[in-house]
Amino acid sequence: MTERIVAAGYKAFRAKQVMDWLYKKRVEDWDAMSNLPKDFRGWLAENYIIYPVRPILDKRSDDVTQKMLMELEDKSLIETVLIRAPKKGVGQEDSRKTVCVSIQVGCAYGCKFCASGLAGFRRNLLAAEVVAQLMHICRREEEQEGGNEHRTSNVEHSTSNGGGESQMSKQAQERPAFDNIVFMGMGEPLANYDALVRTIRILNADWGLNFGARRITVSTSGLAPQIEQLAEEGVAVRLAISLHGATNAVRDQIMPINKRYPLEKLLPAVKAFQQKHGRMLTLEFILIEDVNDSLEQARELAKIARNLHAHVNCIPYNTVEGLPWKRPSIPRQDAFVDILKKAKVSVTIRREKGHDINAACGQLRLKTEEAAAES
Ligand code: SAH
Ligand code: SF4
């Protein structure tokens, strides 16, 4: 941006001011940038769009999951979800907030259980469209928190200095209103690699959101070459692998990507990432009745997890209308998890959030587009 600003005849330091307004003060209007000359604001408005996504539907589930449908400039729809996990013994206002962002419109990978793949792939998002999802959540939460009261409470008070902007309120303002970011919305992050890395760098940057890579999780269906590339990229994000099958026979049935990168290609790439970055690895395993929930699968999964020093996250399948899959009964889920525990694998089972608001990946958009097509 500095280069463009200088080429257009403005002073280089203006770029820093613009970043400040966008990422620290989080304004969404050029005219609110009061320390910028009027002609420069005009040039910005002609050349850039602030937040190129617009929320059009905001659904709140009983269990504190909030799902937003966002419209892009070309009218495509994507989903962004805010998940609040209340901390033990503390009220909801002190919950841990995770934002789940989308990285593509639709998805080309066609996993058999997933709503995002059902309508096929439309296009990649720009990094700006991914960052804008986060900025919307930031602004929305800050408005609801009413002047950052809650977040400032964690920041050390310096001596009171009456009026003006104190160091404390500045820090609080800069801290995003959420704790974690997961790339688990629509699309395959590693298939939009450049936008993914660009987004992570903007999130990390001190001129950007100043958000640590260790609080960012990239979930992938298993694009082995890009996993290897990401390991060398110098961004220490957490990686989650959507495994969902512990043998090629099972994985082949539900994830077409397994034909291109079967386990013997995928697992070494994951191992390389793990060795580069330590223990920042999760294996996601959706439990689908009679597809991958046998005790034999649990035993195979345990072997893989131990070899990779990975944490296993079991997720009872979220039913998607029009798809035949079901979640197993709770005793069956428990039996699966017990095998992993007995094998000394670190394992959690997600008691799902947001079932009542179509929270499974891609479902809200699918339903909205179907309804629009009918009307
Ligand atoms: N494309 C990436 C990230 C988006 S999907 C990936 O596949 O990892 C995010 C997660 O949601 C993946 O683990 C995916 O397998 C899971 N998922 C998709 N549909 C689901 C459903 N109906 N119920 C539960 N999890 C689902
Ligand atoms: Fe795409 Fe991930 Fe859904 Fe598979 S699970 S279709 S890779 S979004």
Coordinates of C-alpha atoms and ligand atoms in Angstrom, one line a residue, residues 100-101 103-104 107 109 111 113-116 183-190 218-222 240-244 255 284-287 315-320 323 327 350 359-363, ligand 1:
C100 CA -14.8 -19.7 12.0
V101 CA -14.2 -18.1 8.6
I103 CA -12.0 -19.2 2.4
Q104 CA -13.9 -20.1 -0.8
C107 CA -15.8 -26.3 -2.4
Y109 CA -13.5 -31.4 -3.0
C111 CA -16.6 -34.9 0.5
F113 CA -20.9 -35.8 4.0
C114 CA -20.4 -32.1 3.6
A115 CA -22.9 -29.4 2.6
S116 CA -20.2 -27.0 1.3
F183 CA -10.4 -21.9 8.9
M184 CA -13.2 -24.4 9.1
G185 CA -16.0 -22.6 7.3
M186 CA -16.7 -23.1 3.6
G187 CA -13.9 -24.2 1.3
E188 CA -10.5 -25.8 1.4
P189 CA -7.9 -23.4 2.8
L190 CA -4.9 -25.1 1.2
V218 CA -6.0 -24.2 9.5
S219 CA -8.2 -27.2 8.7
T220 CA -7.5 -29.2 5.6
S221 CA -9.0 -32.3 3.9
G222 CA -5.4 -33.3 3.2
A240 CA -6.1 -29.7 11.8
I241 CA -6.4 -32.6 9.4
S242 CA -9.8 -33.8 8.4
L243 CA -9.0 -37.5 8.6
H244 CA -12.5 -39.1 9.0
M255 CA -13.4 -38.2 0.7
E284 CA -10.5 -34.4 13.1
F285 CA -12.7 -37.4 13.0
I286 CA -16.4 -37.1 12.2
L287 CA -18.2 -40.1 13.6
I315 CA -17.1 -34.9 16.1
P316 CA -20.5 -36.6 16.0
Y317 CA -21.8 -36.1 12.5
N318 CA -24.1 -33.1 11.9
T319 CA -27.0 -34.3 9.8
V320 CA -27.3 -32.5 6.4
L323 CA -27.6 -36.7 2.6
R327 CA -24.5 -39.9 13.8
R350 CA -17.3 -32.4 20.6
A359 CA -24.2 -25.0 11.8
A360 CA -22.6 -27.9 9.8
C361 CA -20.2 -26.5 7.2
G362 CA -22.1 -24.9 4.3
Q363 CA -25.6 -25.6 5.4
Ligands
SAH1 N1 -12.1 -27.9 3.8 C1 -11.5 -27.9 5.1 C2 -12.1 -26.9 6.1 C3 -13.6 -26.7 6.0 S1 -14.6 -28.0 6.6 C4 -11.6 -29.3 5.7 O1 -12.2 -30.2 5.1 O2 -10.9 -29.6 6.7 C5 -14.3 -27.9 8.4 C6 -14.6 -29.2 9.1 O3 -16.0 -29.5 9.1 C7 -13.9 -30.4 8.4 O4 -13.3 -31.2 9.4 C8 -15.1 -31.1 7.8 O5 -14.8 -32.5 7.6 C9 -16.2 -30.9 8.8 N2 -17.6 -31.1 8.4 C10 -18.1 -31.0 7.2 N3 -19.4 -31.3 7.1 C11 -19.7 -31.8 8.4 C12 -20.9 -32.3 9.0 N4 -22.0 -32.4 8.3 N5 -20.8 -32.6 10.3 C13 -19.7 -32.4 11.0 N6 -18.5 -32.0 10.5 C14 -18.5 -31.6 9.2

